Amino acid sequence: MESREVAIKLDNVSKTFNVKDKKANSIRDQIFGFIQRKEKRKIQAVKPLSIDIKEGEFFGIIGRNGSGKSTLVNLILGMYSPDEGSKITIKGKMIRLALGMGFDNQLTGKENIYINGSVLGLTFKEIDGLFDEIIAFAELEDFVNTKVKFYSKGMKSRLTFAIAMHAQSDIFLFDEFFGGVGDLIFQEKSEKMFKESLLKGRTIVLVSHSMQIIKDHCDRVLLLDKGNPIMIGSPDEVIGRYRELVKK
């Protein structure tokens, strides 16, 4: 992996939010309806962090709720601007995948396939050619023209997965998205396609609470805690440190 180029470079990346908190008024203020005052404070959601993620690497991010994982993901995606002095460099096209994301419940399964497929980089012509395959894989032949709001959770998961398998990207950011959805039979089918179609040759960044998935697939893992980058290392090393933190 040392000879591969860098796909994602984070150089001293951090993110600070300015938060306004309401300051409690006195009883007199409340009686006379005076406007509440607000105090500003800074929250450093992600503290300075530098990482090079190589092309073709499978990189995991773990940490407790509120550790800064979502903020870091949004920084990588460009949804947040990092603090001054930070720099993020992305080589290639990047897509975020999360189960259930992007569905409009008022639209049919067919309509959602075209909308989500186009968001994932497919042309309408390409979706035309893949449509029957997507529906058959998701096992939704009888629900093509049914509004998604009537789908069960399992049906939505299967459809999301079937569409995502055809996403066009160099880098995938998986947010609690990782194969094996649906019942046991579908899990086996989806896991096989996931490995053969989506993972092969791609750079993967995985955010997950599943330590087994992290251990089975990641080359390296980042542990965050209260915005602090605790360590980057092998899955066994980082998971061990994470469990120590959780016990405390």
mmCIF file of N, CA and C in Angstrom, residues 126-174:
data_model
loop_
_atom_site.group_PDB
_atom_site.id
_atom_site.type_symbol
_atom_site.label_atom_id
_atom_site.label_comp_id
_atom_site.label_asym_id
_atom_site.label_seq_id
_atom_site.Cartn_x
_atom_site.Cartn_y
_atom_site.Cartn_z
ATOM 1 N N GLU A 126 -28.495 4.681 -18.462
ATOM 2 C CA GLU A 126 -27.873 3.572 -17.727
ATOM 3 C C GLU A 126 -28.872 2.945 -16.755
ATOM 4 N N ILE A 127 -29.686 3.787 -16.111
ATOM 5 C CA ILE A 127 -30.692 3.268 -15.185
ATOM 6 C C ILE A 127 -31.734 2.444 -15.940
ATOM 7 N N ASP A 128 -32.095 2.893 -17.148
ATOM 8 C CA ASP A 128 -33.023 2.110 -17.991
ATOM 9 C C ASP A 128 -32.498 0.687 -18.171
ATOM 10 N N GLY A 129 -31.196 0.588 -18.461
ATOM 11 C CA GLY A 129 -30.593 -0.722 -18.708
ATOM 12 C C GLY A 129 -30.463 -1.573 -17.460
ATOM 13 N N LEU A 130 -30.389 -0.921 -16.300
ATOM 14 C CA LEU A 130 -30.204 -1.641 -15.035
ATOM 15 C C LEU A 130 -31.502 -1.854 -14.263
ATOM 16 N N PHE A 131 -32.574 -1.216 -14.711
ATOM 17 C CA PHE A 131 -33.805 -1.165 -13.921
ATOM 18 C C PHE A 131 -34.325 -2.551 -13.532
ATOM 19 N N ASP A 132 -34.490 -3.430 -14.509
ATOM 20 C CA ASP A 132 -35.028 -4.766 -14.226
ATOM 21 C C ASP A 132 -34.130 -5.541 -13.279
ATOM 22 N N GLU A 133 -32.809 -5.359 -13.443
ATOM 23 C CA GLU A 133 -31.847 -6.046 -12.584
ATOM 24 C C GLU A 133 -31.965 -5.552 -11.137
ATOM 25 N N ILE A 134 -32.137 -4.242 -10.966
ATOM 26 C CA ILE A 134 -32.272 -3.657 -9.628
ATOM 27 C C ILE A 134 -33.524 -4.173 -8.937
ATOM 28 N N ILE A 135 -34.643 -4.158 -9.661
ATOM 29 C CA ILE A 135 -35.913 -4.621 -9.091
ATOM 30 C C ILE A 135 -35.857 -6.101 -8.740
ATOM 31 N N ALA A 136 -35.263 -6.901 -9.634
ATOM 32 C CA ALA A 136 -35.182 -8.340 -9.393
ATOM 33 C C ALA A 136 -34.280 -8.632 -8.201
ATOM 34 N N PHE A 137 -33.155 -7.928 -8.109
ATOM 35 C CA PHE A 137 -32.236 -8.163 -6.991
ATOM 36 C C PHE A 137 -32.896 -7.787 -5.664
ATOM 37 N N ALA A 138 -33.658 -6.694 -5.668
ATOM 38 C CA ALA A 138 -34.332 -6.242 -4.446
ATOM 39 C C ALA A 138 -35.583 -7.059 -4.136
ATOM 40 N N GLU A 139 -35.963 -7.926 -5.080
ATOM 41 C CA GLU A 139 -37.137 -8.795 -4.917
ATOM 42 C C GLU A 139 -38.418 -7.976 -4.703
ATOM 43 N N LEU A 140 -38.572 -6.945 -5.562
ATOM 44 C CA LEU A 140 -39.713 -6.036 -5.425
ATOM 45 C C LEU A 140 -40.534 -5.941 -6.720
ATOM 46 N N GLU A 141 -40.556 -7.034 -7.470
ATOM 47 C CA GLU A 141 -41.275 -7.023 -8.748
ATOM 48 C C GLU A 141 -42.742 -6.627 -8.603
ATOM 49 N N ASP A 142 -43.365 -6.969 -7.495
ATOM 50 C CA ASP A 142 -44.790 -6.677 -7.308
ATOM 51 C C ASP A 142 -45.041 -5.311 -6.686
ATOM 52 N N PHE A 143 -43.958 -4.550 -6.446
ATOM 53 C CA PHE A 143 -44.117 -3.264 -5.745
ATOM 54 C C PHE A 143 -43.431 -2.111 -6.472
ATOM 55 N N VAL A 144 -43.197 -2.285 -7.779
ATOM 56 C CA VAL A 144 -42.501 -1.269 -8.569
ATOM 57 C C VAL A 144 -43.224 0.068 -8.518
ATOM 58 N N ASN A 145 -44.539 0.042 -8.655
ATOM 59 C CA ASN A 145 -45.321 1.279 -8.718
ATOM 60 C C ASN A 145 -46.033 1.610 -7.403
ATOM 61 N N THR A 146 -45.571 0.988 -6.321
ATOM 62 C CA THR A 146 -46.107 1.280 -4.989
ATOM 63 C C THR A 146 -45.286 2.382 -4.348
ATOM 64 N N LYS A 147 -45.964 3.318 -3.675
ATOM 65 C CA LYS A 147 -45.237 4.386 -2.986
ATOM 66 C C LYS A 147 -44.366 3.792 -1.874
ATOM 67 N N VAL A 148 -43.175 4.347 -1.726
ATOM 68 C CA VAL A 148 -42.209 3.821 -0.766
ATOM 69 C C VAL A 148 -42.723 3.917 0.673
ATOM 70 N N LYS A 149 -43.646 4.834 0.941
ATOM 71 C CA LYS A 149 -44.177 4.961 2.304
ATOM 72 C C LYS A 149 -44.904 3.694 2.749
ATOM 73 N N PHE A 150 -45.295 2.856 1.791
ATOM 74 C CA PHE A 150 -45.955 1.597 2.131
ATOM 75 C C PHE A 150 -44.965 0.428 2.217
ATOM 76 N N TYR A 151 -43.685 0.674 1.962
ATOM 77 C CA TYR A 151 -42.671 -0.371 2.045
ATOM 78 C C TYR A 151 -42.334 -0.648 3.516
ATOM 79 N N SER A 152 -41.997 -1.885 3.799
ATOM 80 C CA SER A 152 -41.470 -2.218 5.127
ATOM 81 C C SER A 152 -40.018 -1.747 5.190
ATOM 82 N N LYS A 153 -39.438 -1.767 6.387
ATOM 83 C CA LYS A 153 -38.044 -1.383 6.557
ATOM 84 C C LYS A 153 -37.132 -2.289 5.732
ATOM 85 N N GLY A 154 -37.450 -3.585 5.716
ATOM 86 C CA GLY A 154 -36.643 -4.533 4.953
ATOM 87 C C GLY A 154 -36.706 -4.274 3.455
ATOM 88 N N MET A 155 -37.884 -3.913 2.959
ATOM 89 C CA MET A 155 -38.041 -3.614 1.531
ATOM 90 C C MET A 155 -37.223 -2.386 1.148
ATOM 91 N N LYS A 156 -37.249 -1.367 2.001
ATOM 92 C CA LYS A 156 -36.462 -0.155 1.735
ATOM 93 C C LYS A 156 -34.973 -0.477 1.728
ATOM 94 N N SER A 157 -34.546 -1.285 2.691
ATOM 95 C CA SER A 157 -33.126 -1.643 2.772
ATOM 96 C C SER A 157 -32.676 -2.394 1.531
ATOM 97 N N ARG A 158 -33.505 -3.329 1.069
ATOM 98 C CA ARG A 158 -33.143 -4.112 -0.127
ATOM 99 C C ARG A 158 -33.055 -3.213 -1.358
ATOM 100 N N LEU A 159 -34.000 -2.272 -1.478
ATOM 101 C CA LEU A 159 -33.987 -1.392 -2.646
ATOM 102 C C LEU A 159 -32.789 -0.445 -2.600
ATOM 103 N N THR A 160 -32.518 0.116 -1.431
ATOM 104 C CA THR A 160 -31.349 0.998 -1.285
ATOM 105 C C THR A 160 -30.084 0.264 -1.674
ATOM 106 N N PHE A 161 -29.951 -0.952 -1.180
ATOM 107 C CA PHE A 161 -28.767 -1.751 -1.452
ATOM 108 C C PHE A 161 -28.645 -2.063 -2.939
ATOM 109 N N ALA A 162 -29.754 -2.460 -3.560
ATOM 110 C CA ALA A 162 -29.735 -2.833 -4.978
ATOM 111 C C ALA A 162 -29.339 -1.657 -5.862
ATOM 112 N N ILE A 163 -29.773 -0.453 -5.495
ATOM 113 C CA ILE A 163 -29.396 0.747 -6.256
ATOM 114 C C ILE A 163 -27.923 1.071 -6.025
ATOM 115 N N ALA A 164 -27.513 1.028 -4.762
ATOM 116 C CA ALA A 164 -26.149 1.423 -4.392
ATOM 117 C C ALA A 164 -25.081 0.566 -5.061
ATOM 118 N N MET A 165 -25.414 -0.681 -5.363
ATOM 119 C CA MET A 165 -24.431 -1.569 -5.968
ATOM 120 C C MET A 165 -23.940 -1.070 -7.325
ATOM 121 N N HIS A 166 -24.684 -0.138 -7.914
ATOM 122 C CA HIS A 166 -24.317 0.358 -9.243
ATOM 123 C C HIS A 166 -23.749 1.775 -9.192
ATOM 124 N N ALA A 167 -23.464 2.272 -7.990
ATOM 125 C CA ALA A 167 -22.924 3.627 -7.837
ATOM 126 C C ALA A 167 -21.575 3.749 -8.545
ATOM 127 N N GLN A 168 -21.363 4.908 -9.155
ATOM 128 C CA GLN A 168 -20.133 5.169 -9.888
ATOM 129 C C GLN A 168 -19.262 6.124 -9.077
ATOM 130 N N SER A 169 -18.177 5.620 -8.499
ATOM 131 C CA SER A 169 -17.321 6.473 -7.685
ATOM 132 C C SER A 169 -15.963 5.829 -7.452
ATOM 133 N N ASP A 170 -14.962 6.678 -7.161
ATOM 134 C CA ASP A 170 -13.627 6.191 -6.821
ATOM 135 C C ASP A 170 -13.515 5.921 -5.321
ATOM 136 N N ILE A 171 -14.245 6.745 -4.546
ATOM 137 C CA ILE A 171 -14.185 6.664 -3.085
ATOM 138 C C ILE A 171 -15.604 6.520 -2.551
ATOM 139 N N PHE A 172 -15.792 5.573 -1.646
ATOM 140 C CA PHE A 172 -17.089 5.415 -0.989
ATOM 141 C C PHE A 172 -16.937 5.673 0.505
ATOM 142 N N LEU A 173 -17.846 6.478 1.028
ATOM 143 C CA LEU A 173 -17.906 6.713 2.457
ATOM 144 C C LEU A 173 -19.160 6.028 2.970
ATOM 145 N N PHE A 174 -18.967 4.931 3.688
ATOM 146 C CA PHE A 174 -20.100 4.144 4.203
ATOM 147 C C PHE A 174 -20.443 4.593 5.619
#
